[in-house]
Short mmCIF file of C-alpha atoms (C1' of nucleotides) in Angstrom, two decimals:
data_model
loop_
_atom_site.label_atom_id
_atom_site.label_comp_id
_atom_site.label_asym_id
_atom_site.label_seq_id
_atom_site.Cartn_x
_atom_site.Cartn_y
_atom_site.Cartn_z
CA MET T 159 24.93 -5.93 9.08
CA THR T 160 23.80 -9.34 7.97
CA ARG T 161 20.09 -10.05 7.95
CA ARG T 162 18.13 -13.07 6.91
CA ARG T 163 15.49 -12.86 4.23
CA LEU T 164 12.00 -13.53 5.57
CA PRO T 165 10.94 -17.10 4.70
CA ARG T 166 7.74 -18.17 2.97
CA SER T 167 6.34 -19.34 6.32
CA PHE T 168 6.41 -15.75 7.55
CA TYR T 169 3.80 -14.80 4.95
CA ALA T 170 1.71 -17.96 5.24
CA ARG T 171 -0.39 -16.66 8.14
CA ALA T 172 -3.50 -14.52 8.45
CA ALA T 173 -3.02 -11.00 7.08
CA HIS T 174 -3.79 -9.37 10.42
CA GLU T 175 -1.06 -11.47 12.03
CA VAL T 176 1.54 -10.82 9.36
CA ALA T 177 0.81 -7.08 9.23
CA PRO T 178 2.15 -6.03 12.66
CA ASP T 179 5.13 -8.36 12.22
CA LEU T 180 6.09 -6.46 9.07
CA LEU T 181 6.68 -3.27 11.06
CA GLY T 182 10.37 -2.53 11.46
CA GLN T 183 11.40 -5.08 8.83
CA VAL T 184 13.67 -3.85 6.08
CA LEU T 185 12.50 -3.77 2.47
CA VAL T 186 15.39 -3.91 0.02
CA ARG T 187 15.08 -2.75 -3.57
CA ILE T 188 17.51 -3.29 -6.43
CA PHE T 189 16.46 -0.90 -9.18
CA PRO T 190 16.47 -2.01 -12.81
CA ASP T 191 19.67 -0.01 -13.28
CA GLY T 192 21.35 -1.93 -10.46
CA ALA T 193 21.23 0.81 -7.82
CA ARG T 194 20.18 -0.24 -4.34
CA ALA T 195 17.83 1.25 -1.77
CA SER T 196 16.34 0.05 1.49
CA VAL T 197 13.60 1.27 3.80
CA ARG T 198 12.16 0.35 7.17
CA ILE T 199 8.46 -0.52 7.20
CA ILE T 200 6.54 1.97 9.38
CA GLU T 201 2.85 1.51 8.52
CA VAL T 202 0.71 -1.27 7.03
CA GLU T 203 -2.90 -2.40 6.62
CA ALA T 204 -4.26 -5.95 6.49
CA TYR T 205 -6.95 -7.14 4.07
CA GLY T 206 -8.41 -10.56 4.74
CA PRO T 207 -10.88 -12.99 3.23
CA ASP T 208 -14.57 -12.10 3.67
CA ASP T 209 -13.45 -8.51 3.96
CA PRO T 210 -15.61 -6.06 1.97
CA ALA T 211 -12.72 -3.59 1.85
CA SER T 212 -10.46 -6.09 0.10
CA HIS T 213 -9.87 -6.18 -3.64
CA ALA T 214 -10.38 -9.92 -3.38
CA PHE T 215 -13.84 -9.69 -1.82
CA ARG T 216 -15.75 -10.19 -5.07
CA GLY T 217 -13.62 -13.06 -6.26
CA GLU T 218 -10.70 -13.42 -8.62
CA THR T 219 -10.33 -11.04 -11.56
CA PRO T 220 -7.42 -10.29 -13.93
CA ARG T 221 -6.29 -7.48 -11.65
CA ASN T 222 -6.20 -9.36 -8.35
CA THR T 223 -5.02 -12.76 -9.61
CA VAL T 224 -1.79 -12.52 -7.62
CA MET T 225 -3.76 -12.19 -4.39
CA PHE T 226 -5.13 -15.67 -5.00
CA GLY T 227 -1.70 -17.16 -5.60
CA PRO T 228 0.83 -18.40 -3.04
CA PRO T 229 1.93 -16.14 -0.15
CA GLY T 230 5.18 -14.18 -0.25
CA HIS T 231 4.53 -12.54 -3.61
CA LEU T 232 3.98 -8.87 -4.39
CA TYR T 233 0.54 -7.62 -5.46
CA VAL T 234 0.75 -4.22 -7.19
CA TYR T 235 -2.22 -2.25 -8.42
CA PHE T 236 -2.70 1.11 -10.14
CA THR T 237 -5.23 3.58 -8.77
CA TYR T 238 -6.52 7.14 -9.09
CA GLY T 239 -5.09 7.24 -12.58
CA MET T 240 -1.59 7.91 -11.32
CA HIS T 241 -0.53 5.91 -8.28
CA HIS T 242 0.73 2.40 -7.66
CA CYS T 243 0.28 0.61 -4.33
CA MET T 244 2.25 -2.41 -3.17
CA ASN T 245 0.98 -5.32 -1.12
CA VAL T 246 2.42 -8.53 0.27
CA VAL T 247 0.28 -11.63 -0.35
CA THR T 248 -0.40 -13.56 2.86
CA GLY T 249 -2.30 -16.62 4.09
CA GLY T 250 -2.79 -19.80 2.14
CA THR T 251 -2.86 -20.12 -1.64
CA ALA T 252 -6.20 -18.99 -3.12
CA GLU T 253 -7.19 -17.38 0.18
CA GLY T 254 -7.05 -13.86 -1.26
CA SER T 255 -5.52 -11.92 1.60
CA ALA T 256 -2.73 -9.35 1.62
CA VAL T 257 -1.04 -6.55 3.52
CA LEU T 258 -0.77 -3.06 2.02
CA LEU T 259 2.56 -1.30 2.66
CA ARG T 260 1.58 2.27 3.53
CA ALA T 261 4.72 4.02 4.76
CA ALA T 262 8.41 3.50 5.35
CA GLU T 263 11.55 5.22 6.58
CA PRO T 264 14.43 5.62 4.11
CA LEU T 265 17.62 3.81 5.16
CA GLU T 266 19.90 3.52 2.12
CA GLY T 267 19.75 4.92 -1.39
CA GLU T 268 18.00 8.12 -0.45
CA GLU T 269 19.52 9.80 -3.51
CA GLU T 270 17.87 7.25 -5.76
CA MET T 271 14.53 7.78 -4.10
CA VAL T 272 14.82 11.56 -4.37
CA LEU T 273 15.34 11.13 -8.10
CA ARG T 274 12.28 8.89 -8.49
CA ARG T 275 10.12 11.13 -6.32
CA GLY T 276 11.29 14.50 -7.57
CA ARG T 277 11.20 15.67 -3.97
CA GLU T 278 13.68 15.95 -1.13
CA GLY T 279 13.52 15.25 2.56
CA PRO T 280 13.19 11.77 4.05
CA LEU T 281 9.68 12.51 5.32
CA ASP T 282 8.36 13.07 1.79
CA LEU T 283 9.89 10.03 0.15
CA CYS T 284 7.98 6.99 1.43
CA SER T 285 5.24 8.35 3.72
CA GLY T 286 2.20 7.02 1.84
CA PRO T 287 1.45 3.98 -0.31
CA GLY T 288 1.71 5.86 -3.60
CA ARG T 289 4.86 7.63 -2.52
CA LEU T 290 6.51 4.42 -1.38
CA ALA T 291 5.87 2.70 -4.70
CA GLN T 292 7.14 5.71 -6.62
CA ALA T 293 10.28 6.06 -4.49
CA LEU T 294 11.13 2.41 -5.08
CA ALA T 295 10.09 2.50 -8.75
CA VAL T 296 7.54 -0.26 -8.23
CA ASP T 297 4.78 -0.57 -10.81
CA ARG T 298 2.66 -3.28 -12.36
CA ARG T 299 5.67 -4.87 -13.98
CA ASP T 300 6.45 -5.96 -10.42
CA ASP T 301 3.02 -7.51 -9.87
CA GLY T 302 3.53 -11.13 -8.86
CA LEU T 303 7.21 -10.73 -7.99
CA ASP T 304 8.43 -13.37 -5.53
CA LEU T 305 9.73 -11.74 -2.36
CA VAL T 306 11.20 -14.98 -1.06
CA ALA T 307 13.06 -16.38 -4.07
CA GLY T 308 13.21 -13.47 -6.50
CA ASP T 309 15.73 -10.69 -6.83
CA GLY T 310 14.94 -7.03 -7.17
CA LEU T 311 12.82 -6.75 -4.06
CA TRP T 312 12.76 -8.61 -0.76
CA LEU T 313 12.30 -8.25 3.00
CA GLU T 314 14.97 -8.82 5.62
CA ALA T 315 14.33 -9.79 9.24
CA THR T 316 15.15 -7.32 11.99
CA PRO T 317 14.88 -7.39 15.79
CA ARG T 318 11.54 -6.61 17.38
CA PRO T 319 10.54 -2.97 16.99
CA GLU T 320 9.09 -0.53 19.47
CA THR T 321 5.45 -0.11 20.45
CA ILE T 322 2.88 -0.82 17.76
CA ALA T 323 -0.22 1.35 17.43
CA VAL T 324 -3.47 -0.08 16.07
CA GLY T 325 -6.35 1.72 14.40
CA THR T 326 -9.00 1.61 11.69
CA ARG T 327 -7.97 1.36 8.06
CA VAL T 328 -7.87 4.46 5.87
CA GLY T 329 -11.12 4.94 4.00
CA VAL T 330 -12.76 1.95 5.65
CA HIS T 331 -15.76 2.69 7.84
CA GLU T 332 -15.69 -0.31 10.04
CA THR T 333 -14.69 -0.57 13.66
CA THR T 334 -14.65 -4.31 14.12
CA ARG T 335 -11.48 -4.92 12.11
CA ARG T 336 -8.86 -2.46 13.30
CA TRP T 337 -6.21 -3.61 10.87
CA ARG T 338 -4.06 -0.56 10.39
CA TYR T 339 -0.78 -0.88 12.25
CA TRP T 340 2.10 1.58 12.61
CA LEU T 341 5.14 2.23 14.77
CA ASP T 342 3.84 4.49 17.51
CA GLY T 343 5.21 8.00 17.36
CA SER T 344 7.08 7.60 14.08
CA PRO T 345 7.23 10.79 12.00
CA PHE T 346 7.19 8.65 8.85
CA VAL T 347 3.52 7.60 9.03
CA SER T 348 1.35 8.51 6.02
CA ARG T 349 -0.99 11.46 6.10
CA GLY T 350 -4.08 9.34 5.77
CA ARG T 351 -4.92 10.23 9.34
CA PRO T 352 -7.77 8.34 10.89
CA GLY T 353 -7.16 9.94 14.24
CA PRO T 354 -5.35 8.64 17.27
CA PRO T 355 -4.63 4.97 17.75
CA THR T 356 -7.42 2.96 19.30
CA ALA T 357 -4.90 0.73 21.03
CA LYS T 358 -1.21 0.24 21.63
CA ARG T 359 0.29 -3.16 21.96
CA ARG T 360 3.60 -4.79 22.50
CA ILE T 361 3.36 -7.68 20.15
CA PRO T 362 6.10 -10.25 20.69
CA ARG T 363 7.47 -11.32 17.36
CA ALA T 364 7.67 -15.08 16.95
CA ARG T 365 11.17 -16.34 17.74
CA SER T 366 11.55 -17.82 14.26
CA MET T 367 10.95 -14.39 12.76
CA THR T 368 13.92 -12.64 14.34
CA PRO T 369 17.60 -13.18 13.57
"C1'" DC P 35 -20.39 0.48 -24.92
"C1'" DA P 36 -20.92 4.10 -20.86
"C1'" DT P 37 -20.10 5.55 -16.59
"C1'" DA P 38 -18.89 5.71 -11.61
"C1'" DT P 39 -15.34 5.27 -8.51
"C1'" DG P 40 -11.10 4.66 -5.97
"C1'" DA P 41 -6.47 1.00 -0.10
"C1'" DT P 42 -3.86 8.80 -3.36
"C1'" DC P 43 -1.02 12.93 -3.82
"C1'" DC P 44 -0.26 17.69 -4.34
"C1'" DG P 45 -0.99 22.53 -4.39
"C1'" DC P 46 -3.69 26.11 -2.89
"C1'" DT P 47 -6.64 28.49 0.69
"C1'" DG R 124 -9.38 21.61 4.68
"C1'" DC R 125 -10.55 21.09 -0.29
"C1'" DG R 126 -10.59 19.95 -5.16
"C1'" DG R 127 -8.30 18.54 -9.41
"C1'" DA R 128 -5.48 15.28 -11.81
"C1'" DT R 129 -6.16 11.04 -14.59
"C1'" DC R 130 -7.30 6.13 -15.89
"C1'" DA R 131 -7.77 1.00 -14.96
"C1'" DT R 132 -11.31 -1.65 -13.37
"C1'" DA R 133 -15.79 -3.23 -12.40
"C1'" DT R 134 -20.44 -3.09 -13.27
"C1'" DG R 135 -24.68 -2.38 -15.62
"C1'" DA R 136 -27.24 -1.05 -19.99
#
DNA sequence: CATATGATCCGCT
DNA sequence: GCGGATCATATGA
């Protein structure tokens, strides 16, 4: 199967527009040792400008510098003393918006991911932001990585996915911005369970975003 | 400096 | 469902 890599223009839109379009897209990882893995994006969350839940809300700091750079780069942060989380920078340069990758479905290289995770079973490999980063061996060395022009990690375009569910973000008590999106009914969603979806939509993917 | 906290995960109950 | 692990980061003294 031949797929096109997502172009910079895909990322250069508002986070809450990019987020649902990321669902179903394939994230490809080439590990430092050359092994390959790929996963299908199942769940994401958008973080925009003027968003109190965003790491960028209080301005640029050494940690979130990448968020204020050009779109299409990876923002990786370390949290809870033991987990890494990966984000895709969106919007315009210096806007400070991004989409958190929360869960995915293993496609290729499951053996590699089992090794990195120390756990078996496809449901336990990438179902959660910390798990996903660990399965793909992503850490702060990957902070700032270019998803469009770099090698090692990139996203490939796929046909439009099934129904998208929408809900509130994990750990964010706010009902106005329902910026958590996942593929409805997928068993690969993370266990940060905010309850049932508050809406289901069929979001047509822009023609330029599909092969 | 000191301290509070977190876009989490896991094991146990 | 709950609490512990474990530390970078941000903030205030």
